[in-house]
XYZ file of C-alpha atoms in Angstrom:
154
model
C -73.856 -41.304 -16.402
C -71.748 -41.152 -13.727
C -72.258 -44.809 -12.751
C -71.286 -45.577 -16.595
C -67.916 -43.269 -16.160
C -67.116 -44.760 -12.942
C -67.503 -48.521 -14.533
C -64.980 -47.365 -17.226
C -62.703 -46.062 -14.420
C -62.886 -49.470 -12.729
C -61.804 -51.240 -15.992
C -59.085 -48.562 -16.503
C -57.834 -49.886 -13.121
C -58.075 -53.540 -14.005
C -56.021 -52.789 -17.055
C -53.258 -51.154 -14.948
C -53.411 -54.150 -12.761
C -53.089 -56.601 -15.567
C -50.255 -54.767 -16.882
C -48.390 -54.909 -13.694
C -48.778 -51.189 -12.735
C -51.329 -51.030 -9.882
C -49.636 -47.877 -8.598
C -51.165 -45.925 -11.292
C -54.876 -47.049 -10.467
C -54.106 -46.259 -6.734
C -52.833 -42.679 -7.432
C -55.869 -42.117 -9.472
C -58.178 -43.376 -6.875
C -56.384 -41.141 -4.097
C -56.689 -38.040 -6.556
C -60.241 -38.577 -6.867
C -60.963 -39.300 -3.194
C -59.179 -36.117 -2.099
C -61.027 -34.057 -4.926
C -64.400 -35.615 -3.835
C -63.744 -35.058 0.050
C -62.501 -31.626 -0.554
C -65.659 -30.667 -2.715
C -67.962 -32.071 -0.038
C -66.274 -30.222 2.744
C -66.307 -27.031 0.506
C -70.180 -27.320 -0.019
C -71.130 -28.887 3.359
C -73.452 -25.943 4.104
C -75.219 -25.859 0.616
C -78.608 -27.532 -0.232
C -78.842 -31.055 -1.203
C -78.954 -30.355 -4.957
C -75.560 -28.571 -4.672
C -73.869 -31.009 -2.668
C -74.855 -33.890 -5.304
C -74.082 -31.809 -8.281
C -70.484 -31.006 -6.580
C -70.217 -34.668 -5.688
C -71.041 -35.734 -9.396
C -68.412 -33.050 -10.814
C -65.759 -34.171 -8.644
C -66.258 -37.758 -9.642
C -66.264 -36.655 -13.150
C -63.154 -34.212 -12.965
C -60.700 -37.378 -12.713
C -62.383 -38.855 -15.929
C -60.144 -37.132 -18.745
C -56.825 -37.843 -16.870
C -57.854 -41.528 -16.365
C -58.687 -41.890 -20.094
C -55.334 -40.023 -20.934
C -53.276 -42.192 -18.661
C -54.787 -45.511 -20.343
C -54.461 -44.135 -23.561
C -50.746 -43.234 -23.208
C -50.037 -46.713 -21.504
C -51.608 -48.801 -24.103
C -50.478 -46.567 -26.941
C -53.958 -45.864 -28.297
C -54.637 -42.535 -30.404
C -57.027 -40.165 -29.181
C -59.076 -40.428 -32.212
C -59.115 -44.126 -32.254
C -60.368 -44.028 -28.402
C -62.925 -41.430 -29.407
C -64.049 -43.148 -32.346
C -64.877 -46.137 -30.034
C -66.837 -44.376 -27.670
C -68.564 -41.838 -29.168
C -71.771 -43.807 -30.088
C -71.919 -44.499 -26.442
C -71.355 -40.826 -25.107
C -74.199 -39.530 -27.508
C -76.279 -42.310 -26.243
C -75.771 -41.521 -22.480
C -76.299 -37.809 -23.416
C -79.708 -38.355 -25.189
C -80.697 -40.808 -22.243
C -79.891 -37.906 -19.761
C -81.905 -35.283 -21.851
C -84.878 -37.897 -22.053
C -85.144 -38.098 -18.424
C -84.792 -34.144 -17.711
C -87.608 -33.551 -20.163
C -89.709 -36.366 -19.146
C -89.195 -35.161 -15.205
C -90.584 -31.434 -16.176
C -93.516 -32.949 -17.946
C -94.751 -35.719 -15.712
C -96.193 -35.255 -11.987
C -95.242 -38.589 -10.463
C -93.673 -39.262 -6.951
C -91.961 -42.407 -5.486
C -91.574 -45.554 -7.074
C -93.715 -44.776 -10.172
C -91.527 -42.069 -11.114
C -88.403 -44.093 -10.714
C -89.873 -46.980 -13.014
C -90.966 -44.614 -15.528
C -87.651 -42.539 -15.420
C -85.525 -45.852 -15.389
C -87.569 -47.432 -18.311
C -87.281 -43.923 -20.301
C -83.536 -43.591 -19.674
C -82.888 -47.392 -20.575
C -84.912 -47.594 -23.755
C -83.382 -44.267 -25.006
C -79.954 -45.419 -24.298
C -80.262 -48.940 -25.916
C -81.890 -47.661 -29.130
C -79.286 -44.996 -29.404
C -76.417 -47.361 -28.691
C -77.864 -49.698 -31.205
C -78.108 -47.124 -33.922
C -75.221 -45.302 -33.413
C -72.769 -48.218 -31.968
C -74.146 -51.340 -33.475
C -70.987 -52.782 -34.734
C -68.999 -52.356 -31.423
C -71.988 -53.850 -29.412
C -72.085 -56.757 -31.713
C -68.307 -57.157 -31.195
C -68.682 -56.697 -27.199
C -71.618 -59.365 -27.453
C -69.357 -61.880 -29.411
C -66.701 -61.379 -26.830
C -69.192 -61.755 -23.772
C -70.507 -64.940 -25.310
C -66.973 -66.387 -25.798
C -67.003 -66.507 -29.338
C -64.363 -64.235 -30.011
C -61.948 -66.152 -27.837
C -63.048 -69.489 -28.686
C -62.556 -68.943 -32.177
C -58.970 -67.795 -31.162
C -58.332 -70.686 -29.084
C -59.476 -73.153 -31.823
């Protein structure tokens, strides 16, 4: 989940740069870095699980601000943005819940557990994303294949 949100934040930074406003992305990265380092320093004596949780929450704390800034700069309404990302947010949540449930029921260690959990998470995410956000996925696939751009150029 964290990786997905960090990827979106990365693309938000590309958007700022493309619009000639790289300072916005720099400020957001600086805020995220200061927040993360502060949280890690405050939790330096905690156990591993608490440190990892604190790190994840610190990374996620900047997400609403990042989305808000992009939404404002691009002039996209909150509801339009929410309508585009809700299927994938639900798919991420279901994928996470699947991993949590599977972890509590299986007794595997090491690489075998990693393979099973990644497979479960990937399958759950892909199925939910296709069911809930099929139209958006088809649109993205056309863009990635070049269909959307090539039809506009010709």
